Amino acid sequence: MKLLLIEDEASLAKSLIKGLKEEGFVVDWSPVGKKGLFMAKTQPYDLLVLDWMLPDITGLEIIQELRQEQSKLPILILTAKEELEFKIEGLEAGADDYLTKPFDFNELIARIRAILRRPINYREEIIRIGELSLNLTTKEVKVAGIELKLSPKEYSLLEVLARHPNQVLSRDQLLEQAWDHNYEGFSNVVDVYIRYLRNKLKLLGQPKIATVRGFGYKLDLER
Ligand code: CA
């Protein structure tokens, strides 16, 4: 699950990112409203954690613009404003939930999970491609009905490939979607995990992950 955090208070953002990562989420962070809005529009996230008071634009404006563009990205607002009217305003503009600062981190996690559990028509719960099926909620992967045990990173990588079947994805695109924006580890990490995945998929015969020289990888559905 990949979250976007728009929050200008750096110390709060950093502690949230650390905690969210420990809970298994991939997190991108923008301290600036407009940049965050751009990221929300152009990249696939599962949920947006949005601060209300930002230096450039307000959380409300971000929600309004996203909803105007038919984005169905789930949004949780963080607000220091305790007044009921702001909460109502946020929810009516299209936010899914809110938390008032200061909040308990465990409550934040519980609310994020509750939002992600909601049956929402736009979030496909299961991706099926040929014999391959990925359950996005339980993270269960099956090939022709046989369960494939994957590590969390292998799963994330396969999910990104499975969302774009037969489409070539560059190492950078894979790194950005399955890891996170600011990943600064060794650059061949994608190749390493592709190898792990291939070895596991090989046991079941398909699907294959093809290398497209000079470009990247794709989930190959041809037999
Ligand atoms: Ca703020």
Tab-separated table of C-alpha atoms and ligand atoms in Angstrom:
chain	number	residue	atom	x	y	z
A	1	MET	CA	0.000	0.000	0.000
A	2	LYS	CA	1.398	3.347	-1.023
A	3	LEU	CA	0.451	6.478	0.871
A	4	LEU	CA	0.995	10.119	0.100
A	5	LEU	CA	1.564	12.439	3.029
A	6	ILE	CA	1.123	16.179	2.549
A	7	GLU	CA	2.276	17.854	5.738
A	8	ASP	CA	4.425	20.969	6.151
A	9	GLU	CA	5.545	20.301	9.701
A	10	ALA	CA	8.775	18.413	9.055
A	11	SER	CA	9.240	16.860	12.477
A	12	LEU	CA	5.693	15.502	12.533
A	13	ALA	CA	6.024	14.286	8.941
A	14	LYS	CA	9.254	12.473	9.698
A	15	SER	CA	7.886	10.670	12.710
A	16	LEU	CA	4.749	9.719	10.772
A	17	ILE	CA	6.797	8.395	7.867
A	18	LYS	CA	8.913	6.316	10.220
A	19	GLY	CA	5.870	4.877	11.972
A	20	LEU	CA	3.964	4.216	8.750
A	21	LYS	CA	6.938	2.433	7.239
A	22	GLU	CA	7.161	0.243	10.295
A	23	GLU	CA	3.537	-0.670	9.657
A	24	GLY	CA	4.465	-1.807	6.168
A	25	PHE	CA	3.320	1.198	4.135
A	26	VAL	CA	5.312	2.836	1.387
A	27	VAL	CA	5.175	6.604	1.938
A	28	ASP	CA	5.879	9.601	-0.284
A	29	TRP	CA	5.964	12.978	1.396
A	30	SER	CA	5.436	16.498	0.191
A	31	PRO	CA	5.735	19.440	2.609
A	32	VAL	CA	4.214	21.694	-0.041
A	33	GLY	CA	0.551	21.656	-1.005
A	34	LYS	CA	0.874	22.252	-4.735
A	35	LYS	CA	3.591	19.691	-5.215
A	36	GLY	CA	1.579	17.179	-3.196
A	37	LEU	CA	-1.493	17.886	-5.291
A	38	PHE	CA	0.540	17.277	-8.433
A	39	MET	CA	1.829	13.982	-7.025
A	40	ALA	CA	-1.711	12.925	-6.078
A	41	LYS	CA	-2.900	13.644	-9.593
A	42	THR	CA	-0.103	11.953	-11.449
A	43	GLN	CA	0.758	8.904	-9.386
A	44	PRO	CA	-1.273	5.993	-8.119
A	45	TYR	CA	-1.669	6.143	-4.334
A	46	ASP	CA	-3.927	4.096	-2.113
A	47	LEU	CA	-4.557	6.888	0.356
A	48	LEU	CA	-3.727	10.529	1.011
A	49	VAL	CA	-2.967	11.779	4.517
A	50	LEU	CA	-3.533	15.502	4.204
A	51	ASP	CA	-2.723	18.341	6.550
A	52	TRP	CA	-5.305	21.116	6.563
A	53	MET	CA	-3.088	24.157	7.097
A	54	LEU	CA	-0.334	24.333	4.472
A	55	PRO	CA	1.817	27.309	3.515
A	56	ASP	CA	0.707	27.593	-0.102
A	57	ILE	CA	-2.780	26.149	-0.507
A	58	THR	CA	-5.187	24.654	2.013
A	59	GLY	CA	-6.043	21.008	2.414
A	60	LEU	CA	-9.573	21.960	1.492
A	61	GLU	CA	-8.470	23.315	-1.882
A	62	ILE	CA	-6.540	20.111	-2.525
A	63	ILE	CA	-9.592	17.975	-1.773
A	64	GLN	CA	-11.805	20.161	-3.927
A	65	GLU	CA	-9.454	20.036	-6.876
A	66	LEU	CA	-8.983	16.258	-6.655
A	67	ARG	CA	-12.708	15.601	-6.407
A	68	GLN	CA	-13.408	18.018	-9.210
A	69	GLU	CA	-11.146	15.946	-11.392
A	70	GLN	CA	-13.069	12.824	-10.399
A	71	SER	CA	-10.200	11.445	-8.325
A	72	LYS	CA	-11.497	8.857	-5.892
A	73	LEU	CA	-8.311	8.712	-3.857
A	74	PRO	CA	-9.255	8.092	-0.212
A	75	ILE	CA	-8.327	11.107	1.920
A	76	LEU	CA	-7.726	11.397	5.644
A	77	ILE	CA	-7.395	14.982	6.878
A	78	LEU	CA	-5.184	16.027	9.767
A	79	THR	CA	-6.366	19.219	11.314
A	80	ALA	CA	-5.366	21.294	14.274
A	81	LYS	CA	-8.678	23.032	13.997
A	82	GLU	CA	-11.012	21.551	16.483
A	83	GLU	CA	-13.999	23.473	15.343
A	84	LEU	CA	-16.698	21.230	14.073
A	85	GLU	CA	-17.329	23.386	11.020
A	86	PHE	CA	-13.926	22.627	9.508
A	87	LYS	CA	-14.380	18.914	9.908
A	88	ILE	CA	-17.747	19.127	8.259
A	89	GLU	CA	-16.340	21.286	5.482
A	90	GLY	CA	-13.585	18.750	4.836
A	91	LEU	CA	-15.903	15.768	4.828
A	92	GLU	CA	-18.402	17.507	2.596
A	93	ALA	CA	-15.672	18.406	0.137
A	94	GLY	CA	-14.929	14.709	-0.201
A	95	ALA	CA	-12.531	13.673	2.572
A	96	ASP	CA	-13.153	10.191	3.957
A	97	ASP	CA	-12.151	10.791	7.552
A	98	TYR	CA	-10.321	13.248	9.788
A	99	LEU	CA	-8.110	13.336	12.865
A	100	THR	CA	-7.560	16.303	15.123
A	101	LYS	CA	-4.003	17.153	16.155
A	102	PRO	CA	-2.501	16.105	18.470
A	103	PHE	CA	-3.494	12.516	17.794
A	104	ASP	CA	-2.390	9.118	18.856
A	105	PHE	CA	-0.353	7.330	16.192
A	106	ASN	CA	-2.219	4.073	16.793
A	107	GLU	CA	-5.469	5.831	16.102
A	108	LEU	CA	-4.090	7.156	12.837
A	109	ILE	CA	-3.099	3.635	11.781
A	110	ALA	CA	-6.484	2.246	12.796
A	111	ARG	CA	-8.290	4.916	10.787
A	112	ILE	CA	-6.079	4.399	7.737
A	113	ARG	CA	-6.744	0.680	7.854
A	114	ALA	CA	-10.462	1.246	8.311
A	115	ILE	CA	-10.584	3.475	5.227
A	116	LEU	CA	-8.577	0.990	3.188
A	117	ARG	CA	-10.898	-1.830	4.263
A	118	ARG	CA	-13.981	-0.110	2.998
A	119	PRO	CA	-15.409	-1.714	-0.071
A	120	ILE	CA	-14.867	0.988	-2.613
A	121	ASN	CA	-15.904	0.430	-6.154
A	122	TYR	CA	-12.897	2.147	-7.640
A	123	ARG	CA	-10.374	0.016	-5.818
A	124	GLU	CA	-10.072	-3.303	-7.482
A	125	GLU	CA	-9.729	-5.870	-4.743
A	126	ILE	CA	-8.373	-8.621	-6.933
A	127	ILE	CA	-6.269	-8.293	-10.034
A	128	ARG	CA	-6.619	-11.273	-12.358
A	129	ILE	CA	-4.376	-11.735	-15.322
A	130	GLY	CA	-4.610	-15.091	-16.985
A	131	GLU	CA	-3.777	-17.670	-14.348
A	132	LEU	CA	-2.352	-15.067	-11.983
A	133	SER	CA	-4.451	-13.487	-9.249
A	134	LEU	CA	-3.386	-10.930	-6.661
A	135	ASN	CA	-5.643	-10.109	-3.752
A	136	LEU	CA	-4.837	-6.492	-2.949
A	137	THR	CA	-6.351	-6.704	0.506
A	138	THR	CA	-4.910	-9.959	1.789
A	139	LYS	CA	-1.791	-9.825	-0.440
A	140	GLU	CA	-2.433	-13.403	-1.431
A	141	VAL	CA	-0.962	-14.355	-4.773
A	142	LYS	CA	-2.076	-17.412	-6.693
A	143	VAL	CA	-1.057	-18.925	-9.962
A	144	ALA	CA	-3.635	-21.365	-11.324
A	145	GLY	CA	-5.075	-21.647	-7.840
A	146	ILE	CA	-1.744	-22.467	-6.197
A	147	GLU	CA	-0.590	-20.001	-3.584
A	148	LEU	CA	2.720	-18.289	-4.155
A	149	LYS	CA	4.528	-17.172	-1.003
A	150	LEU	CA	6.173	-13.799	-1.515
A	151	SER	CA	8.048	-11.380	0.715
A	152	PRO	CA	6.457	-7.909	1.058
A	153	LYS	CA	8.878	-6.364	-1.443
A	154	GLU	CA	8.436	-9.177	-3.944
A	155	TYR	CA	4.707	-8.706	-3.603
A	156	SER	CA	4.901	-4.916	-4.134
A	157	LEU	CA	7.000	-5.397	-7.229
A	158	LEU	CA	4.672	-8.029	-8.674
A	159	GLU	CA	1.669	-5.825	-7.929
A	160	VAL	CA	3.173	-2.936	-9.887
A	161	LEU	CA	3.925	-5.227	-12.836
A	162	ALA	CA	0.463	-6.786	-12.616
A	163	ARG	CA	-1.217	-3.387	-12.705
A	164	HIS	CA	0.433	-2.808	-16.081
A	165	PRO	CA	0.464	-6.176	-17.836
A	166	ASN	CA	2.371	-6.377	-21.109
A	167	GLN	CA	3.679	-2.883	-20.538
A	168	VAL	CA	7.387	-2.198	-20.200
A	169	LEU	CA	8.286	-0.529	-16.918
A	170	SER	CA	11.698	1.003	-16.375
A	171	ARG	CA	13.785	0.268	-13.288
A	172	ASP	CA	13.089	3.817	-12.118
A	173	GLN	CA	9.353	3.379	-12.474
A	174	LEU	CA	9.446	0.106	-10.594
A	175	LEU	CA	11.678	1.573	-7.925
A	176	GLU	CA	9.426	4.575	-7.524
A	177	GLN	CA	6.229	2.568	-7.229
A	178	ALA	CA	7.335	-0.440	-5.237
A	179	TRP	CA	9.822	1.292	-3.000
A	180	ASP	CA	9.404	5.013	-2.517
A	181	HIS	CA	10.434	8.334	-3.905
A	182	ASN	CA	13.466	8.883	-1.808
A	183	TYR	CA	14.865	5.394	-1.829
A	184	GLU	CA	18.609	5.730	-1.830
A	185	GLY	CA	19.758	2.154	-1.592
A	186	PHE	CA	21.758	0.337	-4.200
A	187	SER	CA	20.424	0.844	-7.697
A	188	ASN	CA	20.293	-2.790	-8.770
A	189	VAL	CA	17.789	-3.638	-6.053
A	190	VAL	CA	15.067	-3.940	-8.712
A	191	ASP	CA	17.102	-6.511	-10.642
A	192	VAL	CA	17.732	-8.463	-7.476
A	193	TYR	CA	14.037	-8.650	-6.612
A	194	ILE	CA	13.067	-9.414	-10.211
A	195	ARG	CA	15.394	-12.409	-9.963
A	196	TYR	CA	13.740	-13.563	-6.714
A	197	LEU	CA	10.315	-13.208	-8.291
A	198	ARG	CA	11.312	-15.040	-11.447
A	199	ASN	CA	12.649	-17.929	-9.448
A	200	LYS	CA	9.391	-18.235	-7.563
A	201	LEU	CA	7.207	-17.846	-10.645
A	202	LYS	CA	9.315	-20.400	-12.486
A	203	LEU	CA	8.141	-23.070	-10.076
A	204	LEU	CA	4.618	-22.577	-11.365
A	205	GLY	CA	5.522	-22.096	-15.007
A	206	GLN	CA	4.037	-18.627	-15.564
A	207	PRO	CA	3.584	-15.750	-15.925
A	208	LYS	CA	7.024	-14.712	-17.057
A	209	ILE	CA	8.784	-11.458	-16.354
A	210	ALA	CA	10.499	-10.459	-19.568
A	211	THR	CA	13.587	-8.273	-19.742
A	212	VAL	CA	13.330	-5.595	-22.403
A	213	ARG	CA	16.908	-4.610	-23.033
A	214	GLY	CA	17.665	-0.980	-22.455
A	215	PHE	CA	14.138	-0.305	-21.140
A	216	GLY	CA	13.179	-2.481	-18.219
A	217	TYR	CA	10.794	-5.294	-17.440
A	218	LYS	CA	7.292	-6.392	-18.236
A	219	LEU	CA	4.930	-9.059	-17.115
A	220	ASP	CA	4.664	-11.236	-20.178
A	221	LEU	CA	1.354	-12.897	-20.696
A	222	GLU	CA	2.186	-14.756	-23.869
A	223	ARG	CA	2.796	-18.411	-23.406
B	1	CA	CA	0.372	22.529	8.821
